[in-house]
mmCIF file of C-alpha atoms in Angstrom:
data_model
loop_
_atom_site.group_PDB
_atom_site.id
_atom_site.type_symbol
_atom_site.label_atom_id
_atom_site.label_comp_id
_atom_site.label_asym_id
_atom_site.label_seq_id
_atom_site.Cartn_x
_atom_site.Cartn_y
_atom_site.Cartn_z
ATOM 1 C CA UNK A 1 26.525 161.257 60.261
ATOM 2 C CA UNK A 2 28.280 164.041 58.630
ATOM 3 C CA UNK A 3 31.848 165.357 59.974
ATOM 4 C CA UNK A 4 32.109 167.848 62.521
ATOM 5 C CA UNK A 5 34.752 170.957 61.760
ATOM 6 C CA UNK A 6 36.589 172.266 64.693
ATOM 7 C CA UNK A 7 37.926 175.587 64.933
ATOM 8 C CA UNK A 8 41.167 175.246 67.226
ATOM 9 C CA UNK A 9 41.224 174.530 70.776
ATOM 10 C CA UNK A 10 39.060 177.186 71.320
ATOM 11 C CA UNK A 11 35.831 176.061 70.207
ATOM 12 C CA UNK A 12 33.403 173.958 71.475
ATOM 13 C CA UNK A 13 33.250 170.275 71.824
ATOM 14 C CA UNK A 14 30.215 169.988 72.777
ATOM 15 C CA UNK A 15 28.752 169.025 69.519
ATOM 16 C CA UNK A 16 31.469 166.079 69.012
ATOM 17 C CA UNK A 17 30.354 164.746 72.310
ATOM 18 C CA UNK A 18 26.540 164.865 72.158
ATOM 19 C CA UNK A 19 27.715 163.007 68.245
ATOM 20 C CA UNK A 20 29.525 160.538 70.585
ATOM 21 C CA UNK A 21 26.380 160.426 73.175
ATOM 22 C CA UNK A 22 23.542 160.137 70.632
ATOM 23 C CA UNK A 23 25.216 157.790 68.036
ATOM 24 C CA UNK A 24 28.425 156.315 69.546
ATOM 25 C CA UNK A 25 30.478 157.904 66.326
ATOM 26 C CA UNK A 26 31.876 161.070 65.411
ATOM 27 C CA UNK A 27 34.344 162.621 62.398
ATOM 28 C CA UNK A 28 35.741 165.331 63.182
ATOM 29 C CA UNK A 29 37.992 168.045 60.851
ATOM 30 C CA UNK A 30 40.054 170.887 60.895
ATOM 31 C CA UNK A 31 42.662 172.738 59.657
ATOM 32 C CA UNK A 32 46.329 172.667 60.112
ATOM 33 C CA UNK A 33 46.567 176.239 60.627
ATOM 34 C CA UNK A 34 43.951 176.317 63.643
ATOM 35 C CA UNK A 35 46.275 173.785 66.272
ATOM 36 C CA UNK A 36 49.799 174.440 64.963
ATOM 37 C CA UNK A 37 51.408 175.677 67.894
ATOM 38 C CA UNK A 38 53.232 178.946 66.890
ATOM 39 C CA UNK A 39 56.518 177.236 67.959
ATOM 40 C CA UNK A 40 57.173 173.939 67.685
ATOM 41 C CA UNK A 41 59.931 174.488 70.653
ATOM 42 C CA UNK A 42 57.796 175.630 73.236
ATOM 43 C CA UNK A 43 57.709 174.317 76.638
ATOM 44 C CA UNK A 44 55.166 172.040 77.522
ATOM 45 C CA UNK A 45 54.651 170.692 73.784
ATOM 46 C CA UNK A 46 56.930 167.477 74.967
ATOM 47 C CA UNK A 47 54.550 166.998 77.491
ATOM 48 C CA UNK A 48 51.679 167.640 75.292
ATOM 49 C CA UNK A 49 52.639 164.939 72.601
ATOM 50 C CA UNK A 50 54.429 162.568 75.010
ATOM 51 C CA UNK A 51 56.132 159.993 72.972
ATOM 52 C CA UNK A 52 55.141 161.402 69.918
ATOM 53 C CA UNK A 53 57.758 163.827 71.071
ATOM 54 C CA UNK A 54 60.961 161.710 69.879
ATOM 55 C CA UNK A 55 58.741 161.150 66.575
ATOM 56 C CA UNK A 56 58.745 164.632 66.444
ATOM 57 C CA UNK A 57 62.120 165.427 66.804
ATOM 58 C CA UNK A 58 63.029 162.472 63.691
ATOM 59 C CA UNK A 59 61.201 164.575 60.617
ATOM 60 C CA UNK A 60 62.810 166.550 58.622
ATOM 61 C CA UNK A 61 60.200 167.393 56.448
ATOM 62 C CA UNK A 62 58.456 170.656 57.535
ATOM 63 C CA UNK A 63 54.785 170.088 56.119
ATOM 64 C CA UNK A 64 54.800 166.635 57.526
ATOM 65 C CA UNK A 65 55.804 167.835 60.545
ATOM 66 C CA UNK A 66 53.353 170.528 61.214
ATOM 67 C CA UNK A 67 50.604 167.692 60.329
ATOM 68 C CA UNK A 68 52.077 165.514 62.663
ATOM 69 C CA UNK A 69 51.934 167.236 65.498
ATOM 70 C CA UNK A 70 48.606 169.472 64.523
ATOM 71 C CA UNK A 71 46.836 166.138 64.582
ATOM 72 C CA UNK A 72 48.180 164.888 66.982
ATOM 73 C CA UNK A 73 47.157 167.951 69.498
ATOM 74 C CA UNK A 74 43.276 167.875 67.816
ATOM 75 C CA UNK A 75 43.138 163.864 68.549
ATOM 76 C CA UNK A 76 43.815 164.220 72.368
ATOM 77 C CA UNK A 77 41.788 167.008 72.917
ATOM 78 C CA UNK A 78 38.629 165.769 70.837
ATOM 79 C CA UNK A 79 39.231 162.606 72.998
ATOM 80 C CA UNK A 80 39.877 164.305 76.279
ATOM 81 C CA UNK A 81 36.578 166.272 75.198
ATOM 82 C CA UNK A 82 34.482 162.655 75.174
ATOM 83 C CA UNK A 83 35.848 160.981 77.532
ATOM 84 C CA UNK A 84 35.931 163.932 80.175
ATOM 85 C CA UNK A 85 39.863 163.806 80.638
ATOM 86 C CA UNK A 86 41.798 166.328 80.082
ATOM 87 C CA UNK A 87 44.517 166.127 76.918
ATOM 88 C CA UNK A 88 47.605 165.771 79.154
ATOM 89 C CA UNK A 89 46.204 162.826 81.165
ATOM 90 C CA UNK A 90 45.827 160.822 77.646
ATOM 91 C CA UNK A 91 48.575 158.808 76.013
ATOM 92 C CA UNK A 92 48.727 157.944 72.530
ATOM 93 C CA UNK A 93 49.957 155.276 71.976
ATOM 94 C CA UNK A 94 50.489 152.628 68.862
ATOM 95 C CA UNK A 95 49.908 148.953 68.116
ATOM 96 C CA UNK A 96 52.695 147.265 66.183
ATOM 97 C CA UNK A 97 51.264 147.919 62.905
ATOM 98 C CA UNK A 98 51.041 151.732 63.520
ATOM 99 C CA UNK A 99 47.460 151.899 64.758
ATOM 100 C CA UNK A 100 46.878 154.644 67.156
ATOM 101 C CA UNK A 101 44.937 154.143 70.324
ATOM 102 C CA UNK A 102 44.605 155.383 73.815
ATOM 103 C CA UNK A 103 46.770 153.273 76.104
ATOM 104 C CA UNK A 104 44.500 152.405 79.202
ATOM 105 C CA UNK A 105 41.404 153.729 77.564
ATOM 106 C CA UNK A 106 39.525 150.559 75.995
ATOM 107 C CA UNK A 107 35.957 152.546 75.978
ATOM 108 C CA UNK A 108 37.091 154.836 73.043
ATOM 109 C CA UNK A 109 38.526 153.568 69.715
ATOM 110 C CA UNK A 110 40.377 156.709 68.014
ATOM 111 C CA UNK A 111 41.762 157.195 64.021
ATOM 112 C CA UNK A 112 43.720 160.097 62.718
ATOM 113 C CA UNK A 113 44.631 161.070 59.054
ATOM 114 C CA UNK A 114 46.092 164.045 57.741
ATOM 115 C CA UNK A 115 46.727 165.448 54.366
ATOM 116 C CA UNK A 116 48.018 169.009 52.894
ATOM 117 C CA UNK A 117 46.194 171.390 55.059
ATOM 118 C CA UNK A 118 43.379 169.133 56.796
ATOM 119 C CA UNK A 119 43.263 167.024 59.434
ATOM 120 C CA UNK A 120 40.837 164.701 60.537
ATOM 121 C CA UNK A 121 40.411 162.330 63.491
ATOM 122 C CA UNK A 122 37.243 159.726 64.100
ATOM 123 C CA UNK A 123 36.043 158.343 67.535
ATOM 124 C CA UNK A 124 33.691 155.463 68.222
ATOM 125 C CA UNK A 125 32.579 153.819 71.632
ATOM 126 C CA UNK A 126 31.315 150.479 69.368
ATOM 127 C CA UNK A 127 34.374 149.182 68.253
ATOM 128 C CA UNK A 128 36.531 150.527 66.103
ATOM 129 C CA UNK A 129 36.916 153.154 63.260
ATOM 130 C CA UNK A 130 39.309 153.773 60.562
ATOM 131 C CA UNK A 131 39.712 157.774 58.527
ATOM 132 C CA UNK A 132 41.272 158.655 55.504
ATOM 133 C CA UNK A 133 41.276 162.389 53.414
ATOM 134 C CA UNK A 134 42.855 163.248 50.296
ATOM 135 C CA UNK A 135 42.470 166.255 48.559
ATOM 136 C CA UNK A 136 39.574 164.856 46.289
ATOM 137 C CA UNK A 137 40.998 166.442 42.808
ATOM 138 C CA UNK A 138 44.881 164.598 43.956
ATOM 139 C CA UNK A 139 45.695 163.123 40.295
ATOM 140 C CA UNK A 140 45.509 159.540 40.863
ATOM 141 C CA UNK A 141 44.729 157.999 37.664
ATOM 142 C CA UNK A 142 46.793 157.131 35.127
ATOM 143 C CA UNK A 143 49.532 157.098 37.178
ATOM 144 C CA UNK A 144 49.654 153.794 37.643
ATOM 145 C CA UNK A 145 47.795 153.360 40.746
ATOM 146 C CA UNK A 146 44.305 152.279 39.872
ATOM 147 C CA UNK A 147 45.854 148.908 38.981
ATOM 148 C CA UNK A 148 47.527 148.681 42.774
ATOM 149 C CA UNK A 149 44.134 150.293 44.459
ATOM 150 C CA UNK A 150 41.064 148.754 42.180
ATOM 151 C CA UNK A 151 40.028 144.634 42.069
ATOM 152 C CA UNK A 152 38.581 144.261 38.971
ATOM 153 C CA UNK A 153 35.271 145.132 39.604
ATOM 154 C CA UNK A 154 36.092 148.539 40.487
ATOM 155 C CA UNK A 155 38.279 148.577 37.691
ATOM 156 C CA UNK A 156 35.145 147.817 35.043
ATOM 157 C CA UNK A 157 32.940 150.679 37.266
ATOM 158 C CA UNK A 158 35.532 153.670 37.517
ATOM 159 C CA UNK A 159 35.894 153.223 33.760
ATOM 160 C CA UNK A 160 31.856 153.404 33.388
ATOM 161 C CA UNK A 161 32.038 156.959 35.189
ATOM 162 C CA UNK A 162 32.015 159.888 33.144
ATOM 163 C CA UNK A 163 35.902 161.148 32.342
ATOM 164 C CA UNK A 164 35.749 164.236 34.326
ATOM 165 C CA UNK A 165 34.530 162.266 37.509
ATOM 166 C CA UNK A 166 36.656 159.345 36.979
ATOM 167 C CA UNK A 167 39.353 160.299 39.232
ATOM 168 C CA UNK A 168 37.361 161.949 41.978
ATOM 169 C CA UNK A 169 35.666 158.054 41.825
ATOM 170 C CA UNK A 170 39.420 156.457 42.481
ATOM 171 C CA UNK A 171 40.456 159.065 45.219
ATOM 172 C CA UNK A 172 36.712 158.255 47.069
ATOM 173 C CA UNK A 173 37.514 154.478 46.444
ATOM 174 C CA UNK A 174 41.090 154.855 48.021
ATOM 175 C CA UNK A 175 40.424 156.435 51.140
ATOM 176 C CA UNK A 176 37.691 153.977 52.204
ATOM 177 C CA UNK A 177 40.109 151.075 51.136
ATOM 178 C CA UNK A 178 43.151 153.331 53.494
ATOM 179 C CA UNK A 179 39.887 153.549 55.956
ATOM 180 C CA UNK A 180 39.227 150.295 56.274
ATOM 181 C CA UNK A 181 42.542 149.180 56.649
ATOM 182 C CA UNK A 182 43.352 151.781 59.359
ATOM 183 C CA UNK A 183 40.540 150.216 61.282
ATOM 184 C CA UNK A 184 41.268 146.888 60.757
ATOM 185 C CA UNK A 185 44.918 147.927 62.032
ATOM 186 C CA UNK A 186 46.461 147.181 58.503
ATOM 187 C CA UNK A 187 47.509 149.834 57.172
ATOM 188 C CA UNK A 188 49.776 149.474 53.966
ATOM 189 C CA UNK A 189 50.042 145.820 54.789
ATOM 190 C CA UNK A 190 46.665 144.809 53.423
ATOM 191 C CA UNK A 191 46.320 144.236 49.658
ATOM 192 C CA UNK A 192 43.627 146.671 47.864
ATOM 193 C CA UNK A 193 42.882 144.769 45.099
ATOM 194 C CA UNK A 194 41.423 141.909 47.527
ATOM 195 C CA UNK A 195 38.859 144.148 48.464
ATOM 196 C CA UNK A 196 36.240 146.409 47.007
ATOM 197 C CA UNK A 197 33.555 148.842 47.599
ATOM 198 C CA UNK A 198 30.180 149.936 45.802
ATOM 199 C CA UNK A 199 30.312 152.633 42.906
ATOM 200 C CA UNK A 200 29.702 156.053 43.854
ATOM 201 C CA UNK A 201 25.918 156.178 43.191
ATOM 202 C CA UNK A 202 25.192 153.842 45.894
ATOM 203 C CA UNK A 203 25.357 153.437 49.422
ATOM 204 C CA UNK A 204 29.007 152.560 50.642
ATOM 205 C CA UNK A 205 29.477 148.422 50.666
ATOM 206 C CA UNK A 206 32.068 146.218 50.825
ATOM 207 C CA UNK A 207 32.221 143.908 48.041
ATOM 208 C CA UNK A 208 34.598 140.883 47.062
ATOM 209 C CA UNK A 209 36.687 141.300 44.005
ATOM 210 C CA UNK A 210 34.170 139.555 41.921
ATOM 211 C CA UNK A 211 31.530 142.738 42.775
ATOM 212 C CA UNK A 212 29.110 140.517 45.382
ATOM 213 C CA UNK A 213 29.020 141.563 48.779
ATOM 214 C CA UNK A 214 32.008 141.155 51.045
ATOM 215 C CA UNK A 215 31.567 142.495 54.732
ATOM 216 C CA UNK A 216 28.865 141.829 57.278
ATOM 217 C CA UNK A 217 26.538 143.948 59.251
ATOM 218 C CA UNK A 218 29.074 145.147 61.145
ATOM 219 C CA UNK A 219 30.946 147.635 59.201
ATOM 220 C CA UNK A 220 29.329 150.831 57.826
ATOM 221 C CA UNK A 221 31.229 152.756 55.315
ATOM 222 C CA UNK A 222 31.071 156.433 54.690
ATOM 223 C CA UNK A 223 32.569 159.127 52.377
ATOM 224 C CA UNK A 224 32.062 162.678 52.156
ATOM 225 C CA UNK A 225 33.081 165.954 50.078
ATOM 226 C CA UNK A 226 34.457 167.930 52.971
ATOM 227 C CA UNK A 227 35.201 171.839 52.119
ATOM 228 C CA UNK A 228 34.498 171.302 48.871
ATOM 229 C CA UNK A 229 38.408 170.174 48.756
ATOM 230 C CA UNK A 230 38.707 166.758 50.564
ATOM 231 C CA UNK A 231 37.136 163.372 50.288
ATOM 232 C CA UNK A 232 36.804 161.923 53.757
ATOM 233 C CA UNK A 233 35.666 158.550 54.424
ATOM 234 C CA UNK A 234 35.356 156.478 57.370
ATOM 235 C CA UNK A 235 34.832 152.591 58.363
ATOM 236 C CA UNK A 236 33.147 152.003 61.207
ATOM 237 C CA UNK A 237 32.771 148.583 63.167
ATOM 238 C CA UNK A 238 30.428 148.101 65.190
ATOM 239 C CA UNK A 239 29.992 144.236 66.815
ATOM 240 C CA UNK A 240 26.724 145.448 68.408
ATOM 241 C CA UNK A 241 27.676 144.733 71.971
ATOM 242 C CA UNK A 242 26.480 148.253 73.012
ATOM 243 C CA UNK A 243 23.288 147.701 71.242
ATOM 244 C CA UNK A 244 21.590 150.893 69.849
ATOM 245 C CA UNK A 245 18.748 152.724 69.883
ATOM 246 C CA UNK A 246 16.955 154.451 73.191
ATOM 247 C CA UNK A 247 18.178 151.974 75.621
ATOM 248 C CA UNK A 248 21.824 152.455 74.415
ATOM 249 C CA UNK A 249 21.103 156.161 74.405
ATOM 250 C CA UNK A 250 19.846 155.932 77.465
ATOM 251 C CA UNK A 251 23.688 154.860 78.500
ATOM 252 C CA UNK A 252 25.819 157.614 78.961
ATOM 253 C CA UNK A 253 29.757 157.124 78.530
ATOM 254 C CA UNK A 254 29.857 160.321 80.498
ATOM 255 C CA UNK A 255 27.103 163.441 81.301
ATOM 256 C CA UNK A 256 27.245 165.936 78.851
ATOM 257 C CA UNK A 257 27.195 169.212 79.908
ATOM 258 C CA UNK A 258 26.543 172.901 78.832
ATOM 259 C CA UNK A 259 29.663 174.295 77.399
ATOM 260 C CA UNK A 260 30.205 177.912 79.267
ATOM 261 C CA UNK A 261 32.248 179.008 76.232
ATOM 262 C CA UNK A 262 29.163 178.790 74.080
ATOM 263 C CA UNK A 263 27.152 181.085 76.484
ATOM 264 C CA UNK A 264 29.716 183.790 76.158
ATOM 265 C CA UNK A 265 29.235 183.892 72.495
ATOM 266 C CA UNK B 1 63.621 146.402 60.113
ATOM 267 C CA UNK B 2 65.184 146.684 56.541
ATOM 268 C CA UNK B 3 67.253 149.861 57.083
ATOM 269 C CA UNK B 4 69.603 148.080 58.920
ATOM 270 C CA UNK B 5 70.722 145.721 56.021
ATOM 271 C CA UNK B 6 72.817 146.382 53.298
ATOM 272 C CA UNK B 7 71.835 148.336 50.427
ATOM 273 C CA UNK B 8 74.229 147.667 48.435
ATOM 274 C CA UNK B 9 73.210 148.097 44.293
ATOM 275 C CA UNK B 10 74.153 151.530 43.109
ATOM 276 C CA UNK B 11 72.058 150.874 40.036
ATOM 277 C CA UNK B 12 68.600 150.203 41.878
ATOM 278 C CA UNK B 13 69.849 153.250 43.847
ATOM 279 C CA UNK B 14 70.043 154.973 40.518
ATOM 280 C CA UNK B 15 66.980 153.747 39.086
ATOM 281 C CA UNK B 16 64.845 154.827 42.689
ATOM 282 C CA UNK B 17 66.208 158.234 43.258
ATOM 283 C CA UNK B 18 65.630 159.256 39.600
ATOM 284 C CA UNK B 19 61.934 157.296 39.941
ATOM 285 C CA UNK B 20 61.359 159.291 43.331
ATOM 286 C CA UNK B 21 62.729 162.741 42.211
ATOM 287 C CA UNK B 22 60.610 162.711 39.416
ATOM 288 C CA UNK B 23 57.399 162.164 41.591
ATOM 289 C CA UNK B 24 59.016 164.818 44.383
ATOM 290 C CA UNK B 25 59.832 167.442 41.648
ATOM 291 C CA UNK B 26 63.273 168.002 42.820
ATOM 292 C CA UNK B 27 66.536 166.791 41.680
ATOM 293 C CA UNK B 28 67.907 163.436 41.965
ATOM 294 C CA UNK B 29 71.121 165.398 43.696
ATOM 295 C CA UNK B 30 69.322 166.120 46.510
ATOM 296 C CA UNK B 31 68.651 162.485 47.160
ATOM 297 C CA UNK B 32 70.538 160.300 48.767
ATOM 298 C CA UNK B 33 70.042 156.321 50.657
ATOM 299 C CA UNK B 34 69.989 157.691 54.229
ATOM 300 C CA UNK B 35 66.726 159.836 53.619
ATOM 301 C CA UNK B 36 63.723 158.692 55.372
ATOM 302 C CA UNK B 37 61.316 158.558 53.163
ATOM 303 C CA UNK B 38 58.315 160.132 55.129
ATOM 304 C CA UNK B 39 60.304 162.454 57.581
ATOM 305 C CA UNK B 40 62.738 163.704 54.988
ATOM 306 C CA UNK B 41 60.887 163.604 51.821
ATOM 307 C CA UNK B 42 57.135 163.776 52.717
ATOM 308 C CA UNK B 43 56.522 160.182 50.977
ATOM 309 C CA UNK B 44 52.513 159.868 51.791
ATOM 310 C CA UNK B 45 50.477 156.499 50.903
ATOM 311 C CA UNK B 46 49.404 157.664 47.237
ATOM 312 C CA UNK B 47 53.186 158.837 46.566
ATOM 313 C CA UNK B 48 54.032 155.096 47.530
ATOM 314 C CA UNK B 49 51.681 154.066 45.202
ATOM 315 C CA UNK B 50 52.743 156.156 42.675
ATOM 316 C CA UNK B 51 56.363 155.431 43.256
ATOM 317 C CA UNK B 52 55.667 151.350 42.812
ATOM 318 C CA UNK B 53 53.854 152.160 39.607
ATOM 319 C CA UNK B 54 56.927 154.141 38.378
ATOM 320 C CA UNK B 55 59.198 151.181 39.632
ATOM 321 C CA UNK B 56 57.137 148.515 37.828
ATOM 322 C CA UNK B 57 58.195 150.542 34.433
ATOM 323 C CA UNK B 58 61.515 149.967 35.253
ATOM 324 C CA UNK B 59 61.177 146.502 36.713
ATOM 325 C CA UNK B 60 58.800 144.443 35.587
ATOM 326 C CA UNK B 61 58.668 141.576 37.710
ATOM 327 C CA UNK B 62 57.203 144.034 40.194
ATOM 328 C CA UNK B 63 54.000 144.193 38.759
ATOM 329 C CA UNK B 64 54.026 140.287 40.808
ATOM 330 C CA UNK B 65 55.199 141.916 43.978
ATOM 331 C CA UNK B 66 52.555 143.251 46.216
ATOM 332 C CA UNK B 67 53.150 146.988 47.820
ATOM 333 C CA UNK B 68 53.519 145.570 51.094
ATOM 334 C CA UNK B 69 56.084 143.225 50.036
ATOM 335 C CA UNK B 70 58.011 145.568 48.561
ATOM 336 C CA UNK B 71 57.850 148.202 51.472
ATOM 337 C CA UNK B 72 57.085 147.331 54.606
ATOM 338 C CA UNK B 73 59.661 147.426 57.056
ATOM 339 C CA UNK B 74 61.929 149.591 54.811
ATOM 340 C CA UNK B 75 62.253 153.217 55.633
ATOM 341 C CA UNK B 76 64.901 155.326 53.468
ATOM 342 C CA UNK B 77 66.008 155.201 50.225
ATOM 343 C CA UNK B 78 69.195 152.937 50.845
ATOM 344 C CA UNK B 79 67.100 150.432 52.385
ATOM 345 C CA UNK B 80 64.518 150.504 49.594
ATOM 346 C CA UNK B 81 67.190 150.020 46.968
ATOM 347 C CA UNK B 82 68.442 146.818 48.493
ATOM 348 C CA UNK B 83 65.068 145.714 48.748
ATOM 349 C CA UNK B 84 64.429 145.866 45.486
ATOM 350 C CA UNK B 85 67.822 144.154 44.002
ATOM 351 C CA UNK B 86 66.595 140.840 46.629
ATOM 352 C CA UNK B 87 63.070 141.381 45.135
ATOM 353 C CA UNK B 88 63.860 142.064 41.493
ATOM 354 C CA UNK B 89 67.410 139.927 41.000
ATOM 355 C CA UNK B 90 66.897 141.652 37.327
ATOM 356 C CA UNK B 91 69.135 144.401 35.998
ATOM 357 C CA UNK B 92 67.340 147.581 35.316
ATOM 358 C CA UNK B 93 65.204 147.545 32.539
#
């Protein structure tokens, strides 16, 4: 699985939902700039962000704002795009600990993060899925972070990466900790230091403080460099009750079908 | 919800908006305890982070307090300062 970049609410979304189809996952990105309405007071954008609306209307902060309701816009149409709906008939809504998810919709697990001029949103039919991005050069280290973000494992491994990689290693380490929690519907509340994950030669696994491993079959872990900007990673749970495979491929959520839009290009 | 209690403690107030300018670039006049910290100052999760590290320089019984104990449930600057005078109960170091 790599991330899928979207280009506004023009372009197609047909590859996000054959992703969705073949594999039951999908990350998608894009960038502020391509679903910032040009006015944030137009008609209709209530409607579009429903309750987010009143969020809306509490930030002050213009960046944060733009971000807010850019990814916002991309989550309910990538959604609407899988789950053959259209944006306005979805509702985001959130659990108590700030976890987004479709009210009504229990077939599709969503996760959203934004940060500076990206935006990216993950969907799963399995179970559920948590996203994080940060630009990947952000300073993080020696800032007094690594102590709040590393157990002591990680601790001993960032410091065995070369210096001039060291704090790409923390920033790929933090967003599949922020990941993680996301899915697990944590956020902030979970301790980071109580969990760890595998240095960055290896392939993504939990592990306990101590270094062994720490999560089950279930959860796959995943980071990439996307743009040559961002690290992106993803957790992804997945109890198995779909199964996989042809048979689960063989199970459509919905038909997929040809995209006119990409005819007339 | 924390914002709601008092947040009283001008010198934890001191100590936070000086802490939180500093990682904001702008001056500590321009801060003040009603500001939200993510819809008026763009606070994201690694400025949090950063922010508790700065704090536990100042404080440091923090360095025992756990991020979410020190933030959930508190939302501006005002409330943050009073969280941190219950949490601390140490003059500023």
């Amino acid at each position: 699985m790599r991330p899928l970049r979207n280009r506004g609410p023009a372009d197609s979304w047909l590859p996000v939902r054959r992703e969705v189809e073949s594999s039951g996952t999908s990350v998608v990105y894009a960038a502020v700039a391509d679903w910032l309405p040009d006015d944030l007071q137009r008609p209709g954008l209530a409607a579009a962000l429903g309750r987010d609306h009143k969020r809306l209307l509490e930030m002050n902060h213009v960046p944060n704002r733009s971000r807010f309701v850019a990814s916002r816009l991309l989550l309910k149409s990538a959604a609407a795009a899988v789950l053959g709906a259209t944006p306005d008939e979805l509702e985001l809504a959130y659990k108590p600990g700030g976890r987004p998810h479709l009210r009504g919709v229990d077939q599709l697990d969503v996760s959203l993060s934004h940060t500076e001029e990206l935006l990216v949103v993950g969907l799963t039919r399995h179970g559920r899925i948590g996203v994080d991005a940060e630009n990947a050069d952000r300073r993080m280290l020696g800032l007094g972070t690594e102590r709040q973000v590393c157990t002591p494992y990680e601790l001993e491994a960032v410091l065995a990466v070369p210096v001039e990689r060291r704090n790409g290693e923390l920033v790929r380490l933090w967003t599949l900790k922020e990941a993680y929690s996301k899915a697990i519907g944590q956020g902030l509340r979970f301790r980071f230091t109580e969990f760890g994950f595998t240095p960055e030669d290896r392939q993504v696994q939990m592990l306990r403080p101590d270094g062994t491993p720490g999560a089950g079959w279930e959860w796959s872990f995943h980071s990439w460099l996307v743009d040559d900007s961002y690290m992106v990673s993803a957790a992804v749970y997945d109890p198995g009750f779909g199964g996989r495979g042809p048979a689960a491929a063989a199970r459509p959520l919905l038909p997929v079908v040809p995209d006119p839009r990409l005819s007339a290009r | 919800m924390d914002d709601n209690a008092t947040t009283s403690g001008g010198t934890a107030l001191a100590v936070l908006v000086e802490e939180a300018a500093r990682i904001l670039g702008r001056p500590p006049g321009l801060l003040g305890p009603g500001q939200h910290l993510q819809h008026d100052l763009g606070f994201d999760s690694v400025m949090l982070l950063q922010l508790k590290g700065r704090l536990e320089t100042r404080f440091p019984v923090l360095r025992e307090v756990s991020l979410p104990d020190l933030l959930l449930g508190v939302h501006t600057l005002g409330a943050l300062a009073g969280r941190l005078e219950r949490t601390t109960g140490l003059p500023v170091a």
